[in-house]
Structures are given as C-alpha cells and as structure tokens.
mmCIF file of C-alpha atoms in Angstrom:
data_model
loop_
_atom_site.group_PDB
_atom_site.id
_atom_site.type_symbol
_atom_site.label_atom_id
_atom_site.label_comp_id
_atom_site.label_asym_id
_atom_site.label_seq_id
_atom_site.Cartn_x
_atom_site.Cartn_y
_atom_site.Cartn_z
ATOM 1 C CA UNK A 590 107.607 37.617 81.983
ATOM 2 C CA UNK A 591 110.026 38.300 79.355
ATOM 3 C CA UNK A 592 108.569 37.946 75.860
ATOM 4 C CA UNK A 593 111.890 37.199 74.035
ATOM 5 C CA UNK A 594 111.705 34.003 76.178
ATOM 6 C CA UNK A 595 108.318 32.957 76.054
ATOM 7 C CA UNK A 596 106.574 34.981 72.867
ATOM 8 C CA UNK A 597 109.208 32.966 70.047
ATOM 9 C CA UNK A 598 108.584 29.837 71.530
ATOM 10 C CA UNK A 599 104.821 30.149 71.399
ATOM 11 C CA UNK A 600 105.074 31.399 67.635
ATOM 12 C CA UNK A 601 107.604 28.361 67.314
ATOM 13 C CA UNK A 602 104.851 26.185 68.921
ATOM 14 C CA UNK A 603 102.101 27.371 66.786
ATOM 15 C CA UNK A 604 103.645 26.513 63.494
ATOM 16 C CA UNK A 605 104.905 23.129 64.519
ATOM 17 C CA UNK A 606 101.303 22.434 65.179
ATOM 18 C CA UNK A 607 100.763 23.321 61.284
ATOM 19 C CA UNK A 608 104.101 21.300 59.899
ATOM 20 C CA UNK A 609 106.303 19.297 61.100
ATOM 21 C CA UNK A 610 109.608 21.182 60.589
ATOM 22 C CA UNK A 611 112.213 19.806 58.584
ATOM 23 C CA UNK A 612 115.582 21.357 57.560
ATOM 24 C CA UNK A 613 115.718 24.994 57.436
ATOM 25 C CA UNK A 614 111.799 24.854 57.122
ATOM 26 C CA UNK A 615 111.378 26.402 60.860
ATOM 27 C CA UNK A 616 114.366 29.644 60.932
ATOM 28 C CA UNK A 617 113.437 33.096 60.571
ATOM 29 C CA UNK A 618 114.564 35.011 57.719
ATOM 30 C CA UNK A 619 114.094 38.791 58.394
ATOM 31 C CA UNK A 620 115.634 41.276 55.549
ATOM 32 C CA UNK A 621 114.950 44.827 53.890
ATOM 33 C CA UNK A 622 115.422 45.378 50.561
ATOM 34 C CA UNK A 623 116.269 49.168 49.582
ATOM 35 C CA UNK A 624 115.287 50.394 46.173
ATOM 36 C CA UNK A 625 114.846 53.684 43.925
ATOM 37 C CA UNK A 626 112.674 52.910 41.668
ATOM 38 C CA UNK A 627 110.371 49.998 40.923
ATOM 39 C CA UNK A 628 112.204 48.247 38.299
ATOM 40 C CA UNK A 629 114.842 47.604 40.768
ATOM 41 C CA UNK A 630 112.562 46.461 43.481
ATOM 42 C CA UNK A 631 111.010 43.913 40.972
ATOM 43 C CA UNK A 632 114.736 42.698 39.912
ATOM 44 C CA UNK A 633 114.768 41.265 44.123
ATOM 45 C CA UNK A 634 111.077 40.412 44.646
ATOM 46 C CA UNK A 635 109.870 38.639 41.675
ATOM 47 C CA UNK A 636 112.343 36.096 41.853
ATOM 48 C CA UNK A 637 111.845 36.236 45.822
ATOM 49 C CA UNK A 638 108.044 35.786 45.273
ATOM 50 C CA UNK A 639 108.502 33.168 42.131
ATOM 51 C CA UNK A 640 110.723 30.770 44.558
ATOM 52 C CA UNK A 641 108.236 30.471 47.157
ATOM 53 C CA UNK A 642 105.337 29.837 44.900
ATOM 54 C CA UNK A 643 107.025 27.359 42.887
ATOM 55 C CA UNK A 644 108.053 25.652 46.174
ATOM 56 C CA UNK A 645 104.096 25.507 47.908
ATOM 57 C CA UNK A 646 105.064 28.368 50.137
ATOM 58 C CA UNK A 647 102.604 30.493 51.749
ATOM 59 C CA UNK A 648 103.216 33.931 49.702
ATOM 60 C CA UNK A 649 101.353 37.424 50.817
ATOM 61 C CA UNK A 650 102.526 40.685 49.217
ATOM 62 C CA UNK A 651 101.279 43.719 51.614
ATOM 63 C CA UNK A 652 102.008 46.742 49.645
ATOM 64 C CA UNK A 653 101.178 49.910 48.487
ATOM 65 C CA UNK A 654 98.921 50.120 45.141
ATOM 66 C CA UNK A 655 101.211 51.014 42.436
ATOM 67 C CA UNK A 656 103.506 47.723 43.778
ATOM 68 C CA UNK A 657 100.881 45.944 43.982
ATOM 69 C CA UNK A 658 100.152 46.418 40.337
ATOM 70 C CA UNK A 659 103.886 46.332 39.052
ATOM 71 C CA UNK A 660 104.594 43.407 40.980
ATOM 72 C CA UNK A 661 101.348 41.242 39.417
ATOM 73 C CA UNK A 662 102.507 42.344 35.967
ATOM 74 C CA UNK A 663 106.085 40.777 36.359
ATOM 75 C CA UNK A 664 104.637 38.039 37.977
ATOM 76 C CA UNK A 665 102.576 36.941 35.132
ATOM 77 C CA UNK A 666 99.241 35.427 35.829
ATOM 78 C CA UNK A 667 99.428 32.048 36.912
ATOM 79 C CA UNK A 668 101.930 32.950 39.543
ATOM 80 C CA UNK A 669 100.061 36.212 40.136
ATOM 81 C CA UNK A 670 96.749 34.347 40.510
ATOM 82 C CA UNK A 671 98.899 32.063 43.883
ATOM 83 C CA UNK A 672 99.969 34.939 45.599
ATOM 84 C CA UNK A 673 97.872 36.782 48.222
ATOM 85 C CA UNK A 674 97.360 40.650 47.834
ATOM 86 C CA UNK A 675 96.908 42.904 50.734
ATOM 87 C CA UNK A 676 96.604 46.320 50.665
ATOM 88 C CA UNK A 677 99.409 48.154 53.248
ATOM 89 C CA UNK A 678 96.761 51.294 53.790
ATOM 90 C CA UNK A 679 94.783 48.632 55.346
ATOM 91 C CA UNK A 680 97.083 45.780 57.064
ATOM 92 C CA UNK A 681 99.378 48.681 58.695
ATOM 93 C CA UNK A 682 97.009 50.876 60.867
ATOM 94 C CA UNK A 683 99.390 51.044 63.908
ATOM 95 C CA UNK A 684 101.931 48.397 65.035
ATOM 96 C CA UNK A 685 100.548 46.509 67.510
ATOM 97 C CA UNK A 686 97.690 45.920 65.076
ATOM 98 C CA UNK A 687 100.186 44.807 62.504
ATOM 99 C CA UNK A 688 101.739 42.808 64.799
ATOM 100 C CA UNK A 689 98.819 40.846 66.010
ATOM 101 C CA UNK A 690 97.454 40.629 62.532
ATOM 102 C CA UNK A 691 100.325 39.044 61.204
ATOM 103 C CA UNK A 692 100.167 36.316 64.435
ATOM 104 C CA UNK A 693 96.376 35.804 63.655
ATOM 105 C CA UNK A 694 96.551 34.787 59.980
ATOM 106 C CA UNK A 695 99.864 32.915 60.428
ATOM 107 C CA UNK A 696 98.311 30.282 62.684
ATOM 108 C CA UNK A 697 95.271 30.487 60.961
ATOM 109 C CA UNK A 698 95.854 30.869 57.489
ATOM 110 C CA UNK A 699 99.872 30.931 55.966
ATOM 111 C CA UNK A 700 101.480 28.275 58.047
ATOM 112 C CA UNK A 701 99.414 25.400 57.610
ATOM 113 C CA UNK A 702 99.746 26.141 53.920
ATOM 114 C CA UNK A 703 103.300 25.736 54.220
ATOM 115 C CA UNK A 704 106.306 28.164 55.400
ATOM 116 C CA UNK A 705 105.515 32.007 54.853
ATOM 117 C CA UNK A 706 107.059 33.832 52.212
ATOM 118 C CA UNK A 707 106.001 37.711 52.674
ATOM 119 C CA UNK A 708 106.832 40.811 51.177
ATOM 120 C CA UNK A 709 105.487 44.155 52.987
ATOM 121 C CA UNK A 710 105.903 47.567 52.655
ATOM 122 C CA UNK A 711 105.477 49.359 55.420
ATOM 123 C CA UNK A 712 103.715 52.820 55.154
ATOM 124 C CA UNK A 713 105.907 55.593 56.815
ATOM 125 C CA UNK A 714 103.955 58.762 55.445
ATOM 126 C CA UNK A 715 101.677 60.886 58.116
ATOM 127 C CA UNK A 716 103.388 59.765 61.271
ATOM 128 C CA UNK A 717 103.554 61.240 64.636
ATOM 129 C CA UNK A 718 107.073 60.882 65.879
ATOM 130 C CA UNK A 719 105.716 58.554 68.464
ATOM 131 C CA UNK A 720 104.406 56.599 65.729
ATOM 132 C CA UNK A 721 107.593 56.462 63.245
ATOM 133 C CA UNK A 722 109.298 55.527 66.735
ATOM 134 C CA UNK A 723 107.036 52.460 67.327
ATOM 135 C CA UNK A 724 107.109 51.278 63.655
ATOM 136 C CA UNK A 725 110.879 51.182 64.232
ATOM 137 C CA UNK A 726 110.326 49.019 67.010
ATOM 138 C CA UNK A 727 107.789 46.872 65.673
ATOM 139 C CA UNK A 728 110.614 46.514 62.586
ATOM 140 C CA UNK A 729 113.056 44.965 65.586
ATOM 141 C CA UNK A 730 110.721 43.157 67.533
ATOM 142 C CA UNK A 731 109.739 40.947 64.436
ATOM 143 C CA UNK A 732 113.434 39.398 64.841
ATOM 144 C CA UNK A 733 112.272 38.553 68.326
ATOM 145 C CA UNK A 734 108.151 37.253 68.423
ATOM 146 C CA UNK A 735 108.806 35.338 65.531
ATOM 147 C CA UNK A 736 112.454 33.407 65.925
ATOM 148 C CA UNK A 737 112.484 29.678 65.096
ATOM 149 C CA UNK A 738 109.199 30.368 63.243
ATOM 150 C CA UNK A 739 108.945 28.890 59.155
ATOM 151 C CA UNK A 740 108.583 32.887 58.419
ATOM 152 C CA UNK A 741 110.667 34.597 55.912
ATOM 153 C CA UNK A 742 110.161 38.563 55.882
ATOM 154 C CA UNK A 743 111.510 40.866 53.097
ATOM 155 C CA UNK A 744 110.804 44.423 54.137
ATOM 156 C CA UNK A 745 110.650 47.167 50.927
ATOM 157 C CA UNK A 746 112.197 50.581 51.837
ATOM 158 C CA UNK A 747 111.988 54.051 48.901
ATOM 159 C CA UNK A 748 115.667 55.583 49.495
ATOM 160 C CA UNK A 749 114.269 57.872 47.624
ATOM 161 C CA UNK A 750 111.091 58.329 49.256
ATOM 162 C CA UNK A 751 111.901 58.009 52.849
ATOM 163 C CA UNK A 752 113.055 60.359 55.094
ATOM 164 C CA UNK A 753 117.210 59.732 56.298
ATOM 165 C CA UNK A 754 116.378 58.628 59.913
ATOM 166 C CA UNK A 755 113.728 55.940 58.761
ATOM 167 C CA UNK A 756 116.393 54.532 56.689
ATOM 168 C CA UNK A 757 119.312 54.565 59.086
ATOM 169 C CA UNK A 758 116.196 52.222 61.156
ATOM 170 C CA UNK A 759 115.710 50.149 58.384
ATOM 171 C CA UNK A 760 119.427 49.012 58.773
ATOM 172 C CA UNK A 761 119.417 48.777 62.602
ATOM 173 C CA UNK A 762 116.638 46.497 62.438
ATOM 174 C CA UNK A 763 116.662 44.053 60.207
ATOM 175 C CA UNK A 764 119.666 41.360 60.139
ATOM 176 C CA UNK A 765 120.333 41.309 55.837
ATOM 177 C CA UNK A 766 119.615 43.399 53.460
ATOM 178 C CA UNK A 767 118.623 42.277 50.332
ATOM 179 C CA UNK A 768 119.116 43.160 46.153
ATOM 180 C CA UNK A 769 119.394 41.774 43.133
ATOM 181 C CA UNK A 770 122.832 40.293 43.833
ATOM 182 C CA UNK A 771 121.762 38.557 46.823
ATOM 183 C CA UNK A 772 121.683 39.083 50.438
ATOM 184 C CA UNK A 773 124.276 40.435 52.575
ATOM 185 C CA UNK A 774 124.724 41.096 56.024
ATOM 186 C CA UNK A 775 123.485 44.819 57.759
ATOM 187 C CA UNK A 776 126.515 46.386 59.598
ATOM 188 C CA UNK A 777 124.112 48.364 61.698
ATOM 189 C CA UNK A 778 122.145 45.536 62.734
ATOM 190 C CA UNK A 779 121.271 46.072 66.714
ATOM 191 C CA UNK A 780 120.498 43.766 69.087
ATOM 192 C CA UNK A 781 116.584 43.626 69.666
ATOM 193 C CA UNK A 782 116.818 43.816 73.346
ATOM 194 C CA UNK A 783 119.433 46.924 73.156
ATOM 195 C CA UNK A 784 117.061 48.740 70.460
ATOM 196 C CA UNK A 785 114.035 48.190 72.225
ATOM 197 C CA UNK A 786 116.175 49.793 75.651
ATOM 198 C CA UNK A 787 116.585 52.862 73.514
ATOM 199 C CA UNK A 788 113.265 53.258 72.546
ATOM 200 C CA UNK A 789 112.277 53.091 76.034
ATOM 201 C CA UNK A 790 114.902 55.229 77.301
ATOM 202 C CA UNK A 791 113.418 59.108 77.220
ATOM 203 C CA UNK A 792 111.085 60.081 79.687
ATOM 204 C CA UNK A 793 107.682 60.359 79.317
ATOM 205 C CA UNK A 794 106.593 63.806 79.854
ATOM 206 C CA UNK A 795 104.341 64.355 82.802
ATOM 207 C CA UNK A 796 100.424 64.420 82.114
ATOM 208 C CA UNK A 797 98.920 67.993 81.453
ATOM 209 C CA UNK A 798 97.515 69.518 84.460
ATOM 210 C CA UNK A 799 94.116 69.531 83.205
ATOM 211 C CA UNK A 800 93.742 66.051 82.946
ATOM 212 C CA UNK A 801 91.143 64.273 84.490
ATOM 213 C CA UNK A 802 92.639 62.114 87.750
ATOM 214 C CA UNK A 803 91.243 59.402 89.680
ATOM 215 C CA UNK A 804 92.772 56.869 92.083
ATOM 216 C CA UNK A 805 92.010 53.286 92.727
ATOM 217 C CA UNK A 806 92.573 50.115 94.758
ATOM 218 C CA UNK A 807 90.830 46.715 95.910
ATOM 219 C CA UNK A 808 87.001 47.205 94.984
ATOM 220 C CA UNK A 809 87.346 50.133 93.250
ATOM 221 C CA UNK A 810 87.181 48.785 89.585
ATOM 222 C CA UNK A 811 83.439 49.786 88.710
ATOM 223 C CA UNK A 812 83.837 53.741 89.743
ATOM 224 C CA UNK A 813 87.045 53.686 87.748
ATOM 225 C CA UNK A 814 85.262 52.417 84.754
ATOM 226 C CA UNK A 815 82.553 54.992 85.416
ATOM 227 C CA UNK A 816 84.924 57.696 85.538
ATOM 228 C CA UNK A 817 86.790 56.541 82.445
ATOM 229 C CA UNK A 818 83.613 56.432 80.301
ATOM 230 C CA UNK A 819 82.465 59.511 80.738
ATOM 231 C CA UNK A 820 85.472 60.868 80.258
ATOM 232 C CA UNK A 821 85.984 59.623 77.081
ATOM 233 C CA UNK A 822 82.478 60.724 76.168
ATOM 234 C CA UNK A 823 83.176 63.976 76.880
ATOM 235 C CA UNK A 824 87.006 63.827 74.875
ATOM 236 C CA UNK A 825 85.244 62.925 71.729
ATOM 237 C CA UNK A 826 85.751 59.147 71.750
ATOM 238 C CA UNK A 827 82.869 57.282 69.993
ATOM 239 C CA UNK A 828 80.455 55.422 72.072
ATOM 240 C CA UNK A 829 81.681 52.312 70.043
ATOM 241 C CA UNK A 830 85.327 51.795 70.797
ATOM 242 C CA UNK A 831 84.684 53.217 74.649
ATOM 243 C CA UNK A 832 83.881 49.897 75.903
ATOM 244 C CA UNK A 833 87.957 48.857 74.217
ATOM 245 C CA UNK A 834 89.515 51.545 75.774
ATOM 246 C CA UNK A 835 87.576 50.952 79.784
ATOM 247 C CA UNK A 836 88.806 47.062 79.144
ATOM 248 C CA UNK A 837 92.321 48.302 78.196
ATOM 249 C CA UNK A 838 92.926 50.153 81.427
ATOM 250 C CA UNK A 839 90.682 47.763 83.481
ATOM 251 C CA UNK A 840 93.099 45.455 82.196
ATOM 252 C CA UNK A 841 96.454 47.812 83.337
ATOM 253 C CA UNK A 842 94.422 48.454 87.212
ATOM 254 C CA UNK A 843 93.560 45.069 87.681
ATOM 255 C CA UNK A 844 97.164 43.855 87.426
ATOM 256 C CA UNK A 845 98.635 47.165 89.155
ATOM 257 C CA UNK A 846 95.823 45.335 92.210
ATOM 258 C CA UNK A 847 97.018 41.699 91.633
ATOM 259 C CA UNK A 848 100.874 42.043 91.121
ATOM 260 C CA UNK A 849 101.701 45.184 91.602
ATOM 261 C CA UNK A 850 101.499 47.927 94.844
ATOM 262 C CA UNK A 851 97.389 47.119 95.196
ATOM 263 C CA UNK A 852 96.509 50.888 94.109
ATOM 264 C CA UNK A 853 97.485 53.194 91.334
ATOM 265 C CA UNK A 854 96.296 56.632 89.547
ATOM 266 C CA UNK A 855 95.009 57.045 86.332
ATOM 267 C CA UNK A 856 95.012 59.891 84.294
ATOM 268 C CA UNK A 857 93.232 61.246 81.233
ATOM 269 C CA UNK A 858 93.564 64.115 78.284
ATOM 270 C CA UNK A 859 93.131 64.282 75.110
ATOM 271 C CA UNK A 860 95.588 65.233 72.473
ATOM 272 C CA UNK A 861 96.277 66.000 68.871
ATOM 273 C CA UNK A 862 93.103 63.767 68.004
ATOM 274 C CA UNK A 863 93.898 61.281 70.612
ATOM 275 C CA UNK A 864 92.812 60.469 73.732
ATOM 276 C CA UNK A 865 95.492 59.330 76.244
ATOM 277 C CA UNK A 866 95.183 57.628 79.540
ATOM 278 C CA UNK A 867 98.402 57.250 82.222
ATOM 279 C CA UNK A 868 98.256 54.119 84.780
ATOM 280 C CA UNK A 869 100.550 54.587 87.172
ATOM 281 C CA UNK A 870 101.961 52.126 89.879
ATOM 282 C CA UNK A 871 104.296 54.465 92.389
ATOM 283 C CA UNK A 872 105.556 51.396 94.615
ATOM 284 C CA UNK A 873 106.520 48.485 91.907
ATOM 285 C CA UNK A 874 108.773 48.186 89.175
ATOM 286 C CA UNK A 875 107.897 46.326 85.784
ATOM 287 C CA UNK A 876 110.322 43.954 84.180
ATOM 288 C CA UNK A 877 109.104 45.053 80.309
ATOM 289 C CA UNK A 878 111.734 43.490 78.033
ATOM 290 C CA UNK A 879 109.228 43.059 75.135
ATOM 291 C CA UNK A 880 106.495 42.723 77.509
ATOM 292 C CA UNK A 881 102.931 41.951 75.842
ATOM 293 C CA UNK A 882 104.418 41.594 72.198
ATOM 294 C CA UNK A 883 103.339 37.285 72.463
ATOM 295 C CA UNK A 884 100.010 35.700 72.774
ATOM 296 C CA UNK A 885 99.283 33.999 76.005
ATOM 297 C CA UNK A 886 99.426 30.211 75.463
ATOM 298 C CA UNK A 887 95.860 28.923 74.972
ATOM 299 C CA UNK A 888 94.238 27.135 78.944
ATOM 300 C CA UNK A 889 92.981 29.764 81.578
ATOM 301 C CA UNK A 890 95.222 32.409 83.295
ATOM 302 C CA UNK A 891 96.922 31.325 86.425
ATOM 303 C CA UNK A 892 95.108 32.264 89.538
ATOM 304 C CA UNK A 893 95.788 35.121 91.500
ATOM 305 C CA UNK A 894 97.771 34.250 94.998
ATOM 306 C CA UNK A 895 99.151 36.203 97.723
ATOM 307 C CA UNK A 896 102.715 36.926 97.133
ATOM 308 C CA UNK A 897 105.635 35.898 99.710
ATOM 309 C CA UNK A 898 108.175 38.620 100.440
ATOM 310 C CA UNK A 899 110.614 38.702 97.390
ATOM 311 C CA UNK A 900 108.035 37.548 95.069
ATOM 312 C CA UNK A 901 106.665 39.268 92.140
ATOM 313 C CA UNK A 902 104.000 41.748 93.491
ATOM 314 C CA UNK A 903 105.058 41.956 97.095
ATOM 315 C CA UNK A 904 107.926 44.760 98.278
ATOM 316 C CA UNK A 905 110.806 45.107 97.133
ATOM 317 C CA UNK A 906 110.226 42.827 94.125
ATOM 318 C CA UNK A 907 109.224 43.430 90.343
ATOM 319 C CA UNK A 908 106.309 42.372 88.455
ATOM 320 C CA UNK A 909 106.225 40.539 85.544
ATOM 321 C CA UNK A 910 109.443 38.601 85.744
ATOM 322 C CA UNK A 911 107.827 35.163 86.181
ATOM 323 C CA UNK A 912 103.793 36.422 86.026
ATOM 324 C CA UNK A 913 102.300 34.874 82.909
ATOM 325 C CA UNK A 914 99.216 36.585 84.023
ATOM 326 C CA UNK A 915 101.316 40.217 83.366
ATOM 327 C CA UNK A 916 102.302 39.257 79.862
ATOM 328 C CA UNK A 917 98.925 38.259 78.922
ATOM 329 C CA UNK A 918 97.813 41.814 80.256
ATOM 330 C CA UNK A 919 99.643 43.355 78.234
ATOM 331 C CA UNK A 920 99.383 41.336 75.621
ATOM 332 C CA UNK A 921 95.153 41.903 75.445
ATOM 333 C CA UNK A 922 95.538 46.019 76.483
ATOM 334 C CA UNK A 923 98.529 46.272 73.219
ATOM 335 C CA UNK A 924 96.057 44.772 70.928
ATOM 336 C CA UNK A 925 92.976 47.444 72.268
ATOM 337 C CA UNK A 926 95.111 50.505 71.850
ATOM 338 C CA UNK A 927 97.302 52.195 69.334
ATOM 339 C CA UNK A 928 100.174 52.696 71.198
ATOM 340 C CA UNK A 929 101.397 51.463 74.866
ATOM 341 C CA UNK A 930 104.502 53.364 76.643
ATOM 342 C CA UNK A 931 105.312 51.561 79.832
ATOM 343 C CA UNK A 932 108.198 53.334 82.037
ATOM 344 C CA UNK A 933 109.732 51.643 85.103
ATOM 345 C CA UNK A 934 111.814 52.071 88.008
ATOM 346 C CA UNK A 935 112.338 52.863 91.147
ATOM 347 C CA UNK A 936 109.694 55.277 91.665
ATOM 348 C CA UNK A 937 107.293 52.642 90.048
ATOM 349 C CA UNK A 938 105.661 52.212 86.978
ATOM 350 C CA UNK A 939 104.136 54.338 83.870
ATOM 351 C CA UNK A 940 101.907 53.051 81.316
ATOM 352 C CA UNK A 941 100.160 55.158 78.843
ATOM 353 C CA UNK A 942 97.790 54.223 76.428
ATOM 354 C CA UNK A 943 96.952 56.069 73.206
ATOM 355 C CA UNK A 944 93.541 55.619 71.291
ATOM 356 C CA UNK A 945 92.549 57.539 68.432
ATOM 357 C CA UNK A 946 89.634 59.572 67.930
ATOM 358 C CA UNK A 947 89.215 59.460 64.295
ATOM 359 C CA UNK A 948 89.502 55.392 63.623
ATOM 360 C CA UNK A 949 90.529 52.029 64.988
#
C-alpha cells in the first residue's frame, strides 16, 4: 500500500471527526524558521504562538529548555498559562516515536480543541548518521502523513548551532521558511516521494558474519521467537523490551509467510549499543513508498487469502501495493523499533530493525 495515498487521508479523516472543516481550517502548513540567536527566534514565534491562542487554536511548543523559558517570558502569562509545554529531550527519542506521538495526541488531544498550532525543535546533537538521516526523513514525511490535516508546523533550526548538512535538510524539507518578515517559499524544497527515494537509495551493508542466522517458513513462528529471545538475552537487551522486539520481527515473518515468498532469513548482531535484526524475503519485492508511516484505519485486518498469479504475494508480483494488511505491518513493527531500513528489488526484500540497548 502506498502511504502517501492512504496515511493523509486517514490523518484527514481523523480530524474531520474532531471539526468540521471550514475554510483553510483543514490545509497543512509545514515551515522552518532559521535563527541565530533567541531574540530573533522570539521576533517569528511569539507572534506565531500569540495568533493561534488568541484564535482557540490548539498550541504545543516542544523545545529545548532555555526556549522553553525565553519563549514563556515573551509570552507573558496569560498567554503562557494556554500554551502546552513539552520538553524536546523527551517528545524526540527517535522518529518513528515522534511520529506516532504526534498522531496519538492529535486525535486525542489538539484537534478536537481546535486546529494545531505547533512549534518544535528538533534535537540534532548525539546522532548516529543513520539517525540524522532518518530525522531528515521524518522532517519530509510530515509534508506527506499529515496533508489536508488542520496542522500547522513551524520547525526551529540554530544556523549557528547546527552542523551545514542538517541545514541544507532543513531547506529540502520543508515547503516555507519562515522570519520575522513573513514566510517565503524554500528553493530547495524536494518532493517527498523523490527525498524519501534518496534516502533509500545506498545499500545496506551485508550483516556481519558472526551474526546469529535462522530461517523460517509456514509453522515455524514459535522456534523463531525462541531463537530471537535468547538471542537478545545474550546481546544485552533487557528482559523488558524483548517481548517488543520478538513482536516486531514476528510481525516482518508473518507477512514475508502471508504476502510475500512463504519463507525468509533472519539475522541478528549487535552493534554500537544496538541490537539489529535483518528479515529478509529473497523471492518478492516490496512496494515501500512511505510504507508503515500511517495508522491502519480502525475494524480488523483483512483476512489472509491465497493469491492468484499476478497478485500481491504470488510470483512475479510485489507486496504491498494494494495489501492493507502490509501497511499495517509496518506500521505496528515502526512504532516497536528505533529505526526500520527496508531495501527492495529484484533479488527480494531487506528489512532491518534497530533497537537500542540503553533505552526505549
């Protein structure tokens, strides 16, 4: 399934559910505003923030500290005292935890109070290159999960903080930038669907040769998630988030038995404080054009069938392009790991999953 096509719509759903849209209410407005210091930060933001708490908007602040504090003393109280605080240490673990978080409290919490107004800061310090890479992403893929949603996103960047290559990103993925004279149009904006390509586009490299290897078909779920216990046991992963890591690649080997080839490899090793596990699929292709980045819609999962020749799952065809059951795979093994890297073609599929040792 392709997520551009089904996860905005479900977003879009979501908050119609909350408010009826009227006007502009239900467009998404997606921007970064570059600063160097915090005064000029404030100059955009305050007035940003002030509009949509003097209109009844929803408005969250996720930032650092320091902004945190700045921001509340421009604000004065009584605005102050309307606007949600978040800490970014906290909301920003890993992407696809942002990402679901910010799905979770919109239908829960910010749009039925009205259309979102949010200002975050994303926290580029201490990141793997991997890491930096997916933040990118998650940066682009907001444009996409959230379209025709009553969202509007202003993203703070430190030019003088932030390394050159974060902040070349910064204007490849978000559509305006913003300042104190207004908005304007990015001229590196990139397509979602061609930035997400490139992120995709190196290889993986292969597994180590000491990692632990075990293949599986029909009926051979419970050894799999025997072997995958106890070898996260013995890579250091704590007895508590085991049982999220066997779901996450239960999750990957189930649908590599239901739509995919029927039988797959997985691998396992553990690396700079991580443990990572490979899935792989040699005899189908994945169509993964933002694939697991939307919440299923709510009602059970569509039953597995046999496929037809030509049909997703059977040869010579490629899963996920119509399976609602893929997406929502992916979708429930995205949120239980840090990281997912899925590579696809004609030798099959990849997908590696990458849970920390130290914390969730």
């Amino acid at each position: 399934m392709i997520a551009r096509q089904a996860g905005a719509p479900r977003a879009r759903d979501a908050a119609a559910k909350a408010r009826p849209p009227a006007g502009g209410w239900d467009v998404l407005v997606h921007r970064a505003v570059p600063y160097g210091w915090p005064r000029e930060l404030a100059l955009t933001a305050v007035p940003y923030l002030k509009a949509g708490w003097s209109t009844g908007d929803a408005v969250v602040v996720i930032a650092s500290e320091p902004v945190r504090v700045s921001l509340r003393e421009r604000l004065g109280p009584e605005a102050g005292a309307g606007i949600e605080f978040i800490d970014s240490a906290d909301w920003f673990g890993g992407p696809m935890r942002a990402l679901a978080g910010y799905h979770d409290r919109m239908r829960a919490d910010w749009w039925p109070r009205g259309r979102l107004r949010l200002l975050a800061e994303p926290v580029w310090d201490g990141l793997s290159p991997l890491e930096t890479r997916e933040w990118q992403r998650h940066e682009s893929l907001l444009n996409v999960v959230f379209a025709g949603t009553p969202t509007s996103i202003m993203c703070a960047y430190d030019t003088v903080a932030l390394p050159p290559e974060v902040l070349a990103a910064m204007a490849r993925t978000h559509p305006e930038l913003a300042g104190p004279d207004g908005p304007r149009p990015s001229p590196e904006y990139t397509d979602p669907a061609e930035y997400y390509a490139e992120c995709n586009a190196g290889a993986l490299p292969p597994p180590p040769a000491s990692a632990a290897h075990r293949m599986f078909g029909a009926g051979g779920l419970p050894p799999l998630r025997a072997f995958l216990a106890a070898e996260a046991a013995r890579l250091g992963l704590p007895e508590a988030r085991t049982l999220p890591f066997v779901l996450a690649v239960n999750e990957v080997a189930t649908m590599i038995i239901q739509f995919g080839g029927g039988h797959g490899s997985a691998r396992l090793w553990g690396r700079a404080g991580e443990l990572v596990c490979e899935v792989a699929d040699p005899g189908r292709a994945l169509a993964d054009r933002f694939l697991g980045y939307a919440p299923p819609p709510p009602g059970p999962p569509p039953a597995a069938v046999p496929a037809p020749p030509g049909a997703p799952g059977a040869p010579g065809a490629q899963v996920g392009q119509g399976g609602q059951g893929v997406d929502g795979a992916m979708w429930a093994v995205r949120r239980l790991c840090h990281i997912v890297q899925i590579r696809s073609g004609a030798d099959g599929t990849r997908i590696r999953m990458h849970i920390r040792l130290d914390h969730g």
